[in-house]
Each structure stands twice: as C-alpha cells, then as structure tokens.
Amino acid sequence: MSHARSTADRAAARAVVGHHGQLAAALDRYVQDLLTAAVQGDTGRADQVRDDLTGWLRDELLPHAHAEETALYPVAAARPEATLLIRGMQAEHQAITDLVVALEAAEEPVRAAATAQALAGVLAAHLIKENELVVPLLVDAADVSLAALLDGMHDLLGSAESSAGGCGGTCGCGGDRGAADAPAPTLTIDPRLDVRTLPHDRRHATVLAALDALPDGGALVLVAPHAPRPLLAEIESRYRGGMATEWLQDGPETWQIRLSRQPAAV
C-alpha cells in the first residue's frame, strides 16, 4: 500500500467515524426532546418532535445506511473473517428501518419516546461495530481503498461529504438529481403521484398515506427526481411483500416506479 493511499484511507476512516458521531448526537438530541415532551405531557410538542425526527431519519440516517450497504458492506463481506459480521450489520439496518416505521405509527407520546429510545440504542451498538470492526478491517486491507469506497458513498447519497465527515445532502432519498419540471411521460393508466414539487420532509409521508389508501389490486405510479431506494426499503418493511414495485423510468432526470398492492392471502 502506498503512503499516499494509506494517508487517504486513514483520513477517510476519521471522516466516517466523525460522521457517525454526528448522526448519533443528532439522534440523541431528538430523543431527549421527545422524552421531555412525553414526561411533561405536552402532546403537541411531542407530535412535532416525532415528525421532525422521522423526517431526519428518512432524510439522513436511512440514506446513509443504504449507501453503506451498497458501497462498503459488499467489500467487507467478501472477506471471510467479516461475512457473518456484515450479515449482522445488515440485520441491524433492517431493525433500524422497522423502528422508523414503528415510530411513525406511534400515536401516544410515551410509545413514540420509547420507540425512539430503542432506535438510539440499536444505532449506538451498530456504530460501535462499524467504527471498531468494519472501518479498521477496510483500512488494513491491502487490496481495498476506503477513500475510494467513501467516494462511492458520496455518489450514492447525491452530494459530497466534507473532509470533516458531514454530509451536505438535504434530501434523504438518494439526492436530487432531476429537476421538478423534467419530462415524465405517462407510461401506464394508473394514477400518478408526482412528489417532485413537494417539500422534502413531506414526501415519504405523502407516499405512504397514498399507499395505505390503495385497495387490493390497486396501483399508483410514483414520480420522483431521483431513485427513491430508501423509501422503497421503508415500503418493503411496512408492507412485508404486500406492495409490488415495477421500475418504469430509471432516470436520468426522472424516476417512475409503479407500486401495486397485492391481494391479501386467504
């Protein structure tokens, strides 16, 4: 390994660990605010914090997890000593996604606070493993460039992280690559849900509400300015195979995905 690459990889490792610290600190602040509102019986404040938190989770944490699974985990899992570890890390990502869905569905402040606290606990344990096991493994691997892998994560997130480890992205679904007025041809007779003009923090909730309203066999076409992979992961977690997806248009300016509710098994 060259000295230049070694230096770049160590800097990349510091950036990853630093960004993990930022994520954990941000989540802890939300959790403490939610706990305070629940203890005080301030339902309005609790609802606002819960909504802000779920928006942050969709916009920041879940896209980060998706980028790790795409850019870092396959490389680490290819090493025999890390295969089982990465399987466990992927299972924790699924647990985090499930807790996000549960938090969104929690109506009572106490239940929302408990779910948020559980989520913070899972994330804290998960980040320790990433910082102390996965990142050192990749830094020490002679045939791996962590700096190059981190660049791949930046591409997936749609924006570059600074050398201090902060991500400048504002949308959590993969990055706004297309314009709101980019052409979106009509590809099916199903109703269309174009989220490109909606505020970032309302897109997921709007899509999920529309899907909840679909009857068995019903479908809609999601029109988005980027590939909404974290949202699709959330849909899969929420509906457990009950919502089929079909990619109709895969960029480069507009993405269209047909989502159809599968008939309930009898």
Tab-separated table of N, CA and C in Angstrom, residues 187-248:
chain	number	residue	atom	x	y	z
A	187	LEU	N	-46.769	6.470	-18.622
A	187	LEU	CA	-46.371	5.129	-19.049
A	187	LEU	C	-47.406	4.069	-18.726
A	188	THR	N	-48.381	4.376	-17.879
A	188	THR	CA	-49.457	3.431	-17.566
A	188	THR	C	-50.739	4.231	-17.368
A	189	ILE	N	-51.847	3.515	-17.227
A	189	ILE	CA	-53.128	4.177	-16.979
A	189	ILE	C	-53.360	4.413	-15.494
A	190	ASP	N	-52.431	3.978	-14.639
A	190	ASP	CA	-52.589	4.144	-13.195
A	190	ASP	C	-52.436	5.613	-12.809
A	191	PRO	N	-53.092	6.027	-11.725
A	191	PRO	CA	-52.901	7.398	-11.242
A	191	PRO	C	-51.450	7.640	-10.851
A	192	ARG	N	-51.000	8.883	-11.017
A	192	ARG	CA	-49.611	9.235	-10.752
A	192	ARG	C	-49.521	10.097	-9.504
A	193	LEU	N	-48.479	9.860	-8.723
A	193	LEU	CA	-48.180	10.682	-7.549
A	193	LEU	C	-46.809	11.306	-7.787
A	194	ASP	N	-46.792	12.560	-8.201
A	194	ASP	CA	-45.553	13.272	-8.516
A	194	ASP	C	-45.114	14.042	-7.270
A	195	VAL	N	-44.047	13.574	-6.634
A	195	VAL	CA	-43.591	14.190	-5.385
A	195	VAL	C	-42.514	15.241	-5.608
A	196	ARG	N	-42.176	15.529	-6.842
A	196	ARG	CA	-41.022	16.397	-7.112
A	196	ARG	C	-41.227	17.823	-6.620
A	197	THR	N	-42.476	18.270	-6.552
A	197	THR	CA	-42.727	19.637	-6.094
A	197	THR	C	-43.073	19.708	-4.619
A	198	LEU	N	-43.117	18.561	-3.938
A	198	LEU	CA	-43.431	18.552	-2.513
A	198	LEU	C	-42.195	18.876	-1.686
A	199	PRO	N	-42.360	19.458	-0.501
A	199	PRO	CA	-41.212	19.638	0.405
A	199	PRO	C	-40.588	18.297	0.732
A	200	HIS	N	-39.271	18.269	0.888
A	200	HIS	CA	-38.570	17.015	1.147
A	200	HIS	C	-39.133	16.280	2.354
A	201	ASP	N	-39.480	17.022	3.407
A	201	ASP	CA	-39.886	16.366	4.638
A	201	ASP	C	-41.310	15.831	4.604
A	202	ARG	N	-42.028	16.040	3.492
A	202	ARG	CA	-43.390	15.527	3.389
A	202	ARG	C	-43.517	14.419	2.354
A	203	ARG	N	-42.456	14.145	1.613
A	203	ARG	CA	-42.581	13.195	0.507
A	203	ARG	C	-42.908	11.784	0.988
A	204	HIS	N	-42.143	11.277	1.938
A	204	HIS	CA	-42.374	9.900	2.390
A	204	HIS	C	-43.768	9.750	2.966
A	205	ALA	N	-44.161	10.673	3.837
A	205	ALA	CA	-45.470	10.572	4.476
A	205	ALA	C	-46.589	10.620	3.447
A	206	THR	N	-46.438	11.449	2.423
A	206	THR	CA	-47.457	11.550	1.379
A	206	THR	C	-47.581	10.247	0.608
A	207	VAL	N	-46.443	9.657	0.252
A	207	VAL	CA	-46.463	8.397	-0.488
A	207	VAL	C	-47.085	7.281	0.358
A	208	LEU	N	-46.673	7.187	1.615
A	208	LEU	CA	-47.187	6.117	2.473
A	208	LEU	C	-48.687	6.267	2.696
A	209	ALA	N	-49.162	7.489	2.854
A	209	ALA	CA	-50.603	7.700	3.025
A	209	ALA	C	-51.362	7.275	1.769
A	210	ALA	N	-50.808	7.582	0.598
A	210	ALA	CA	-51.462	7.180	-0.645
A	210	ALA	C	-51.475	5.659	-0.796
A	211	LEU	N	-50.406	5.010	-0.405
A	211	LEU	CA	-50.351	3.547	-0.490
A	211	LEU	C	-51.316	2.908	0.495
A	212	ASP	N	-51.430	3.478	1.690
A	212	ASP	CA	-52.380	2.943	2.674
A	212	ASP	C	-53.804	2.972	2.138
A	213	ALA	N	-54.108	3.952	1.285
A	213	ALA	CA	-55.459	4.110	0.762
A	213	ALA	C	-55.753	3.218	-0.441
A	214	LEU	N	-54.731	2.546	-0.976
A	214	LEU	CA	-54.955	1.688	-2.137
A	214	LEU	C	-55.758	0.452	-1.756
A	215	PRO	N	-56.743	0.068	-2.566
A	215	PRO	CA	-57.435	-1.201	-2.343
A	215	PRO	C	-56.584	-2.360	-2.850
A	216	ASP	N	-56.937	-3.578	-2.496
A	216	ASP	CA	-56.239	-4.739	-3.036
A	216	ASP	C	-56.273	-4.697	-4.557
A	217	GLY	N	-55.112	-4.859	-5.177
A	217	GLY	CA	-55.025	-4.809	-6.630
A	217	GLY	C	-54.856	-3.402	-7.177
A	218	GLY	N	-55.008	-2.382	-6.319
A	218	GLY	CA	-54.846	-1.005	-6.763
A	218	GLY	C	-53.388	-0.651	-6.945
A	219	ALA	N	-53.125	0.382	-7.745
A	219	ALA	CA	-51.741	0.769	-8.031
A	219	ALA	C	-51.661	2.269	-8.261
A	220	LEU	N	-50.463	2.797	-8.076
A	220	LEU	CA	-50.155	4.169	-8.441
A	220	LEU	C	-48.725	4.209	-8.959
A	221	VAL	N	-48.415	5.283	-9.675
A	221	VAL	CA	-47.067	5.460	-10.205
A	221	VAL	C	-46.413	6.622	-9.464
A	222	LEU	N	-45.325	6.325	-8.785
A	222	LEU	CA	-44.558	7.339	-8.073
A	222	LEU	C	-43.603	8.006	-9.059
A	223	VAL	N	-43.660	9.337	-9.132
A	223	VAL	CA	-42.757	10.113	-9.977
A	223	VAL	C	-41.819	10.871	-9.049
A	224	ALA	N	-40.520	10.653	-9.190
A	224	ALA	CA	-39.540	11.216	-8.257
A	224	ALA	C	-38.361	11.803	-9.018
A	225	PRO	N	-37.615	12.733	-8.392
A	225	PRO	CA	-36.457	13.349	-9.040
A	225	PRO	C	-35.167	12.561	-8.845
A	226	HIS	N	-35.255	11.364	-8.269
A	226	HIS	CA	-34.088	10.518	-8.030
A	226	HIS	C	-34.597	9.121	-7.750
A	227	ALA	N	-33.695	8.164	-7.686
A	227	ALA	CA	-34.083	6.786	-7.379
A	227	ALA	C	-34.397	6.683	-5.887
A	228	PRO	N	-35.647	6.468	-5.504
A	228	PRO	CA	-36.038	6.534	-4.084
A	228	PRO	C	-35.811	5.212	-3.351
A	229	ARG	N	-34.586	4.735	-3.329
A	229	ARG	CA	-34.324	3.411	-2.770
A	229	ARG	C	-34.585	3.321	-1.262
A	230	PRO	N	-34.182	4.309	-0.452
A	230	PRO	CA	-34.539	4.206	0.973
A	230	PRO	C	-36.047	4.181	1.202
A	231	LEU	N	-36.813	4.948	0.407
A	231	LEU	CA	-38.270	4.915	0.529
A	231	LEU	C	-38.796	3.532	0.170
A	232	LEU	N	-38.269	2.923	-0.872
A	232	LEU	CA	-38.715	1.582	-1.253
A	232	LEU	C	-38.379	0.572	-0.166
A	233	ALA	N	-37.232	0.734	0.498
A	233	ALA	CA	-36.898	-0.150	1.615
A	233	ALA	C	-37.892	0.034	2.757
A	234	GLU	N	-38.297	1.273	2.989
A	234	GLU	CA	-39.278	1.537	4.038
A	234	GLU	C	-40.635	0.932	3.676
A	235	ILE	N	-41.004	1.017	2.394
A	235	ILE	CA	-42.263	0.418	1.932
A	235	ILE	C	-42.222	-1.090	2.110
A	236	GLU	N	-41.107	-1.703	1.767
A	236	GLU	CA	-40.980	-3.156	1.932
A	236	GLU	C	-41.105	-3.539	3.392
A	237	SER	N	-40.486	-2.772	4.283
A	237	SER	CA	-40.577	-3.061	5.710
A	237	SER	C	-41.996	-2.875	6.217
A	238	ARG	N	-42.685	-1.877	5.699
A	238	ARG	CA	-44.036	-1.555	6.183
A	238	ARG	C	-45.059	-2.581	5.703
A	239	TYR	N	-44.959	-3.004	4.439
A	239	TYR	CA	-45.990	-3.861	3.851
A	239	TYR	C	-45.593	-5.326	3.745
A	240	ARG	N	-44.343	-5.636	4.049
A	240	ARG	CA	-43.892	-7.029	4.119
A	240	ARG	C	-44.278	-7.848	2.884
A	241	GLY	N	-43.890	-7.356	1.708
A	241	GLY	CA	-44.175	-8.081	0.477
A	241	GLY	C	-45.561	-7.826	-0.075
A	242	GLY	N	-46.338	-6.997	0.585
A	242	GLY	CA	-47.693	-6.731	0.124
A	242	GLY	C	-47.787	-5.628	-0.914
A	243	MET	N	-46.640	-5.038	-1.275
A	243	MET	CA	-46.639	-3.964	-2.267
A	243	MET	C	-45.590	-4.303	-3.324
A	244	ALA	N	-46.038	-4.557	-4.550
A	244	ALA	CA	-45.118	-4.892	-5.634
A	244	ALA	C	-44.588	-3.617	-6.275
A	245	THR	N	-43.330	-3.653	-6.721
A	245	THR	CA	-42.718	-2.495	-7.364
A	245	THR	C	-42.280	-2.847	-8.780
A	246	GLU	N	-42.468	-1.907	-9.687
A	246	GLU	CA	-42.056	-2.083	-11.081
A	246	GLU	C	-41.433	-0.774	-11.557
A	247	TRP	N	-40.157	-0.828	-11.939
A	247	TRP	CA	-39.462	0.376	-12.384
A	247	TRP	C	-39.856	0.653	-13.837
A	248	LEU	N	-40.475	1.825	-14.060
A	248	LEU	CA	-40.928	2.204	-15.385
A	248	LEU	C	-39.960	3.159	-16.077
